[in-house]
CSV table of C-alpha atoms in Angstrom, one decimal:
chain,number,residue,atom,x,y,z
A,1,MET,CA,48.0,12.8,-43.9
A,2,GLU,CA,51.8,12.1,-44.6
A,3,PHE,CA,53.5,9.8,-41.9
A,4,GLY,CA,56.9,9.1,-43.7
A,5,LEU,CA,60.0,9.1,-41.3
A,6,THR,CA,63.2,10.9,-42.0
A,7,GLY,CA,67.1,9.2,-40.7
A,8,PHE,CA,65.6,5.8,-40.6
A,9,ASP,CA,66.5,3.5,-43.4
A,10,PHE,CA,63.5,0.9,-43.4
A,11,ASN,CA,64.8,-1.0,-45.9
A,12,ALA,CA,68.4,-1.5,-45.3
A,13,TRP,CA,66.2,-2.5,-42.3
A,14,ARG,CA,63.8,-4.6,-43.4
A,15,SER,CA,66.3,-6.6,-46.1
A,16,HIS,CA,68.2,-8.0,-42.8
A,17,GLN,CA,65.7,-9.1,-41.0
A,18,LEU,CA,64.4,-10.4,-44.1
A,19,THR,CA,67.3,-12.5,-44.6
A,20,ARG,CA,67.7,-13.7,-40.6
A,21,VAL,CA,64.8,-15.2,-40.5
A,22,GLU,CA,64.9,-16.6,-43.6
A,23,SER,CA,67.9,-18.0,-43.0
A,24,ALA,CA,66.3,-19.8,-39.6
A,25,LEU,CA,63.1,-20.5,-40.8
A,26,GLU,CA,65.2,-22.8,-43.3
A,27,GLY,CA,67.5,-24.7,-40.5
A,28,PHE,CA,64.4,-25.2,-38.5
A,29,ILE,CA,62.7,-26.8,-41.2
A,30,ASP,CA,64.3,-30.1,-41.9
A,31,GLU,CA,63.9,-30.9,-46.0
A,32,HIS,CA,64.1,-35.0,-44.8
A,33,SER,CA,61.7,-36.1,-42.3
A,34,PRO,CA,59.5,-39.0,-43.3
A,35,ALA,CA,57.8,-39.9,-46.4
A,36,ASP,CA,58.6,-36.6,-47.9
A,37,LEU,CA,56.6,-34.3,-45.3
A,38,GLY,CA,59.8,-32.0,-44.6
A,39,LEU,CA,59.2,-30.6,-48.5
A,40,ALA,CA,55.3,-30.3,-48.6
A,41,MET,CA,56.1,-27.8,-45.7
A,42,ARG,CA,59.0,-26.7,-46.9
A,43,TYR,CA,56.7,-25.5,-49.6
A,44,GLY,CA,54.6,-24.1,-47.6
A,45,VAL,CA,56.8,-21.5,-45.8
A,46,LEU,CA,60.0,-20.6,-48.1
A,47,GLY,CA,60.4,-18.1,-50.9
A,48,GLY,CA,57.3,-15.9,-49.5
A,49,GLY,CA,55.3,-14.2,-48.3
A,50,LYS,CA,55.3,-10.0,-46.7
A,51,ARG,CA,56.7,-11.8,-43.1
A,52,LEU,CA,54.7,-8.7,-40.8
A,53,ARG,CA,54.2,-10.9,-39.0
A,54,ALA,CA,58.1,-11.9,-37.9
A,55,LEU,CA,58.4,-8.6,-38.3
A,56,LEU,CA,56.2,-6.9,-35.9
A,57,ALA,CA,57.9,-9.0,-34.1
A,58,LEU,CA,61.3,-8.1,-33.6
A,59,ALA,CA,60.7,-4.6,-33.8
A,60,THR,CA,58.6,-4.7,-30.9
A,61,SER,CA,61.7,-6.8,-29.0
A,62,GLU,CA,64.3,-4.8,-30.6
A,63,ALA,CA,62.1,-0.9,-29.2
A,64,VAL,CA,61.8,-3.0,-26.0
A,65,GLY,CA,66.0,-3.9,-26.2
A,66,GLY,CA,65.0,-7.5,-25.6
A,67,HIS,CA,66.2,-10.9,-26.0
A,68,PRO,CA,68.1,-10.6,-29.7
A,69,ALA,CA,67.6,-15.2,-29.6
A,70,ALA,CA,64.4,-15.3,-28.4
A,71,ALA,CA,63.1,-12.7,-30.9
A,72,LEU,CA,64.0,-14.7,-34.2
A,73,ARG,CA,62.5,-18.2,-32.4
A,74,ALA,CA,59.5,-15.4,-32.1
A,75,ALA,CA,59.6,-14.7,-35.4
A,76,CYS,CA,59.8,-18.2,-37.4
A,77,ALA,CA,56.8,-19.0,-34.6
A,78,VAL,CA,54.5,-16.9,-35.8
A,79,GLU,CA,55.6,-17.3,-39.0
A,80,MET,CA,55.0,-21.0,-38.9
A,81,ILE,CA,51.6,-20.7,-37.7
A,82,HIS,CA,50.7,-18.3,-40.1
A,83,ALA,CA,51.8,-20.7,-43.2
A,84,TYR,CA,50.4,-23.8,-41.9
A,85,SER,CA,46.8,-21.3,-41.2
A,86,LEU,CA,47.2,-21.2,-45.1
A,87,ILE,CA,47.8,-24.6,-46.2
A,88,HIS,CA,44.4,-25.5,-43.7
A,89,ASP,CA,42.3,-22.6,-45.2
A,90,ASP,CA,43.0,-23.1,-48.5
A,91,MET,CA,41.9,-26.7,-48.9
A,92,PRO,CA,38.6,-27.8,-50.3
A,93,CYS,CA,36.8,-27.7,-46.8
A,94,MET,CA,38.1,-24.6,-46.5
A,95,ASP,CA,38.7,-21.7,-49.1
A,96,ASN,CA,38.9,-23.8,-51.5
A,97,ASP,CA,42.3,-22.0,-53.1
A,98,VAL,CA,44.8,-22.5,-55.6
A,99,LEU,CA,46.8,-19.6,-55.9
A,100,ARG,CA,49.1,-18.5,-52.9
A,101,ARG,CA,52.1,-16.3,-52.9
A,102,GLY,CA,51.9,-16.7,-56.6
A,103,LYS,CA,52.5,-20.3,-56.7
A,104,PRO,CA,50.1,-23.8,-56.3
A,105,THR,CA,49.1,-24.2,-53.7
A,106,VAL,CA,50.7,-26.3,-51.2
A,107,HIS,CA,47.2,-29.6,-52.0
A,108,VAL,CA,47.5,-28.6,-55.0
A,109,ALA,CA,51.7,-29.4,-55.4
A,110,PHE,CA,51.6,-32.4,-52.9
A,111,GLY,CA,47.3,-33.8,-52.2
A,112,GLN,CA,45.2,-32.7,-49.5
A,113,ALA,CA,46.8,-35.8,-46.5
A,114,GLN,CA,49.9,-34.0,-47.3
A,115,ALA,CA,49.1,-30.4,-46.7
A,116,LEU,CA,47.3,-31.9,-43.2
A,117,LEU,CA,49.9,-33.1,-42.4
A,118,ALA,CA,52.5,-30.7,-42.9
A,119,GLY,CA,50.3,-28.1,-41.4
A,120,ASP,CA,49.9,-30.6,-38.1
A,121,ALA,CA,53.3,-30.1,-38.0
A,122,LEU,CA,54.4,-26.7,-38.6
A,123,GLN,CA,51.9,-26.4,-35.7
A,124,ALA,CA,53.8,-28.5,-33.8
A,125,LEU,CA,57.1,-27.4,-34.7
A,126,ALA,CA,56.5,-23.2,-33.9
A,127,PHE,CA,56.4,-24.1,-30.0
A,128,GLU,CA,58.6,-26.6,-30.3
A,129,ILE,CA,61.4,-23.9,-31.1
A,130,LEU,CA,59.6,-21.4,-28.8
A,131,ALA,CA,61.3,-23.6,-26.5
A,132,PRO,CA,64.6,-25.1,-26.7
A,133,GLU,CA,67.0,-27.3,-24.7
A,134,ALA,CA,70.0,-25.6,-24.0
A,135,THR,CA,69.5,-21.7,-24.0
A,136,ASP,CA,70.5,-18.5,-22.5
A,137,ILE,CA,66.3,-18.0,-23.1
A,138,PRO,CA,65.2,-17.8,-19.6
A,139,SER,CA,62.0,-19.7,-19.1
A,140,SER,CA,59.6,-17.8,-18.3
A,141,VAL,CA,60.1,-16.5,-21.7
A,142,GLN,CA,59.7,-19.1,-23.3
A,143,ALA,CA,56.8,-19.7,-21.4
A,144,LYS,CA,55.0,-16.1,-21.9
A,145,LEU,CA,55.4,-17.2,-25.1
A,146,CYS,CA,54.4,-20.2,-25.8
A,147,ARG,CA,51.3,-19.7,-23.8
A,148,LEU,CA,51.1,-16.5,-26.3
A,149,LEU,CA,51.3,-17.6,-29.2
A,150,ALA,CA,48.1,-20.8,-28.2
A,151,LYS,CA,46.1,-17.9,-27.0
A,152,ALA,CA,45.9,-16.0,-29.9
A,153,SER,CA,45.9,-19.5,-32.1
A,154,GLY,CA,43.4,-21.4,-30.9
A,155,ALA,CA,39.5,-21.1,-30.4
A,156,HIS,CA,39.6,-17.8,-28.5
A,157,GLY,CA,42.1,-16.6,-31.8
A,158,MET,CA,42.8,-17.4,-35.1
A,159,ALA,CA,41.5,-20.1,-35.4
A,160,GLY,CA,37.9,-19.1,-33.6
A,161,GLY,CA,38.2,-16.3,-36.6
A,162,GLN,CA,37.7,-18.5,-39.4
A,163,ALA,CA,35.6,-21.2,-38.0
A,164,ILE,CA,32.8,-17.8,-37.8
A,165,ASP,CA,34.5,-16.9,-41.6
A,166,LEU,CA,32.9,-19.7,-42.0
A,167,ALA,CA,29.6,-19.7,-39.9
A,168,SER,CA,28.9,-16.7,-41.7
A,169,ILE,CA,29.3,-16.8,-45.8
A,170,GLY,CA,25.8,-15.8,-47.0
A,171,LEU,CA,24.6,-13.3,-43.6
A,172,HIS,CA,24.9,-9.6,-43.8
A,173,LEU,CA,27.3,-9.6,-40.7
A,174,GLY,CA,27.1,-5.6,-39.4
A,175,GLU,CA,30.8,-3.6,-38.1
A,176,THR,CA,30.6,-4.8,-34.4
A,177,GLU,CA,30.2,-8.8,-35.8
A,178,LEU,CA,32.6,-8.6,-38.9
A,179,ARG,CA,35.1,-6.9,-36.5
A,180,ARG,CA,34.7,-9.2,-34.2
A,181,MET,CA,35.3,-11.6,-36.5
A,182,HIS,CA,38.4,-10.4,-37.8
A,183,ASP,CA,40.0,-9.6,-34.6
A,184,LEU,CA,40.5,-12.8,-34.0
A,185,LYS,CA,40.8,-14.9,-37.4
A,186,THR,CA,44.1,-12.4,-39.0
A,187,GLY,CA,43.5,-9.1,-36.1
A,188,ALA,CA,45.5,-12.2,-33.3
A,189,LEU,CA,48.2,-13.3,-34.0
A,190,LEU,CA,49.4,-10.1,-35.5
A,191,ARG,CA,48.9,-9.0,-32.3
A,192,ALA,CA,50.9,-12.0,-30.4
A,193,SER,CA,53.2,-10.8,-32.8
A,194,VAL,CA,53.6,-7.9,-31.0
A,195,GLU,CA,53.5,-9.1,-27.7
A,196,MET,CA,55.7,-12.0,-28.3
A,197,GLY,CA,58.6,-9.3,-29.3
A,198,ALA,CA,57.2,-7.7,-26.0
A,199,ALA,CA,57.5,-10.2,-24.2
A,200,CYS,CA,61.5,-11.1,-25.1
A,201,ARG,CA,62.2,-8.3,-22.5
A,202,LEU,CA,64.6,-9.2,-19.3
A,203,GLY,CA,63.2,-7.9,-16.2
A,204,ASP,CA,60.7,-5.6,-14.6
A,205,GLN,CA,60.4,-3.2,-17.0
A,206,GLN,CA,56.7,-2.7,-17.1
A,207,THR,CA,56.0,-3.1,-21.1
A,208,PRO,CA,53.7,-0.1,-21.9
A,209,PRO,CA,50.0,-1.2,-22.7
A,210,GLN,CA,49.5,0.9,-25.7
A,211,LEU,CA,51.6,-1.9,-27.5
A,212,ALA,CA,48.2,-3.7,-27.6
A,213,THR,CA,46.3,-0.6,-28.8
A,214,TYR,CA,49.3,-0.5,-31.7
A,215,GLY,CA,49.1,-4.4,-32.2
A,216,ALA,CA,45.1,-4.1,-32.3
A,217,ALA,CA,45.0,-1.1,-34.6
A,218,VAL,CA,47.6,-2.4,-36.8
A,219,GLY,CA,45.9,-6.0,-37.1
A,220,LEU,CA,42.2,-4.8,-38.2
A,221,ALA,CA,43.7,-2.8,-40.8
A,222,PHE,CA,45.4,-5.6,-42.4
A,223,GLN,CA,42.2,-7.4,-42.7
A,224,VAL,CA,40.5,-3.9,-43.6
A,225,VAL,CA,42.9,-3.4,-46.1
A,226,ASP,CA,43.0,-7.2,-47.7
A,227,ASP,CA,39.8,-7.2,-48.7
A,228,ILE,CA,39.7,-3.8,-50.7
A,229,LEU,CA,43.1,-5.3,-52.5
A,230,ASP,CA,40.7,-8.6,-52.5
A,231,VAL,CA,38.4,-5.8,-55.5
A,232,THR,CA,40.9,-4.0,-56.0
A,233,ALA,CA,44.2,-6.0,-56.8
A,234,ASP,CA,45.6,-8.4,-59.8
A,235,PRO,CA,45.6,-11.4,-59.3
A,236,ALA,CA,49.5,-11.9,-60.0
A,237,THR,CA,50.2,-8.7,-58.4
A,238,LEU,CA,48.6,-10.1,-55.4
A,239,GLY,CA,50.1,-13.5,-55.2
A,240,LYS,CA,46.9,-15.1,-55.1
A,241,THR,CA,43.3,-16.3,-56.1
A,242,THR,CA,41.2,-12.9,-56.0
A,243,GLY,CA,37.3,-11.3,-56.3
A,244,LYS,CA,36.5,-14.9,-54.0
A,245,ASP,CA,35.4,-13.3,-50.4
A,246,ALA,CA,32.3,-12.0,-52.9
A,247,ALA,CA,32.1,-14.9,-55.6
A,248,GLN,CA,31.6,-17.0,-52.2
A,249,ASN,CA,29.6,-14.4,-50.2
A,250,LYS,CA,31.5,-13.5,-47.7
A,251,PRO,CA,30.8,-10.2,-45.4
A,252,ASN,CA,34.5,-7.9,-45.3
A,253,TYR,CA,34.4,-4.1,-45.4
A,254,VAL,CA,34.4,-3.1,-48.6
A,255,ALA,CA,30.5,-4.8,-49.1
A,256,LEU,CA,29.5,-3.6,-45.8
A,257,MET,CA,31.3,0.0,-45.5
A,258,GLY,CA,32.0,0.6,-49.9
A,259,LEU,CA,35.1,0.8,-51.3
A,260,THR,CA,36.0,4.5,-50.5
A,261,GLY,CA,34.2,4.0,-46.6
A,262,ALA,CA,36.8,1.1,-46.9
A,263,GLU,CA,39.9,3.1,-47.1
A,264,LYS,CA,39.0,5.8,-45.2
A,265,TYR,CA,38.4,3.6,-42.3
A,266,ALA,CA,42.4,1.6,-43.3
A,267,GLN,CA,43.5,5.2,-42.7
A,268,ASN,CA,41.7,6.3,-39.4
A,269,LEU,CA,43.5,3.0,-38.0
A,270,LEU,CA,46.6,3.2,-38.9
A,271,ALA,CA,46.6,7.5,-37.4
A,272,GLN,CA,44.9,5.0,-33.6
A,273,ALA,CA,48.0,2.7,-34.2
A,274,LEU,CA,50.7,5.3,-34.8
A,275,GLU,CA,48.6,7.1,-32.0
A,276,ALA,CA,49.1,4.2,-29.4
A,277,LEU,CA,52.9,4.5,-30.6
A,278,ASP,CA,53.7,7.6,-30.0
A,279,GLU,CA,52.4,7.1,-26.8
A,280,CYS,CA,54.4,4.6,-25.4
A,281,GLY,CA,57.2,6.8,-25.4
A,282,LEU,CA,60.3,3.8,-27.2
A,283,PRO,CA,62.8,5.6,-28.2
A,284,GLN,CA,63.3,2.9,-30.7
A,285,ASN,CA,60.2,2.8,-32.2
A,286,ALA,CA,61.0,3.4,-36.3
A,287,ALA,CA,60.3,0.0,-37.9
A,288,LEU,CA,57.3,0.1,-36.0
A,289,ARG,CA,55.8,2.7,-37.0
A,290,GLU,CA,57.2,2.0,-40.9
A,291,LEU,CA,55.1,-1.2,-40.6
A,292,ALA,CA,52.5,0.1,-40.1
A,293,VAL,CA,52.9,2.7,-42.9
A,294,GLN,CA,53.0,0.3,-45.7
A,295,LEU,CA,50.7,-2.4,-44.3
A,296,VAL,CA,48.4,-0.1,-45.4
A,297,GLN,CA,50.0,1.2,-47.8
A,298,ARG,CA,50.9,-1.8,-49.7
A,299,GLN,CA,49.2,-2.8,-53.3
A,300,SER,CA,50.2,-6.8,-52.1
């Protein structure tokens, strides 16, 4: 099945948005924080990563006619939360990884204590930038963005999913249990990126409910592809250690479904995401469509 687009220069759109996000992140994260904490924070966030969550937030805001400044802050906030989670997940008490985005992990480069503090500080900063003091962003929008991000990050979101992941080492999980774990660990923040972009919409217009379906399908597809790449990709291309799940006896979609089955499942989730997007009836949805396609077709 072909999902390609015509008449939309996705690469140009993506390049422009990535430049905006990177510039904003550099401005938000102060390198002069006490005891070089800012250096560790910047190391963990800047100059790497696909910025998929940021791009989803920006594309959704564009599709619904959202407040541009609110969308950019939402994009940066969700990237800070994602970076903080990676910094903590890579530490010896969690996944004990030494490579992330093609360079040593933060605890390897700066030590465990500084890595822990860098993650903590990034989490706090994410919410600080969502509620600026002098702004034309309505307070109701600021509050909704904070609530969505907090819910996606906490015990019933990303942190809860990571807890299930750690508790499941060596266990066999069925499809229902595995989906629940990844709906929380990975999917929650990806769904929140879409929801936060939609929350930047001003006025009383209702957000199409199918956007939530799109976000859920994209979030799960991302994890399925991640599991596939953990088996098939070269570490130099992927930018992180591969084969971790098998080495640590962790459940994943390739172990559950086989490689071919996992690949078919990812394609089915892509079809679900695009169908939901079509049902939304949003005229400016080309970026959201292409993000879903590229997510499933990615090689890193």
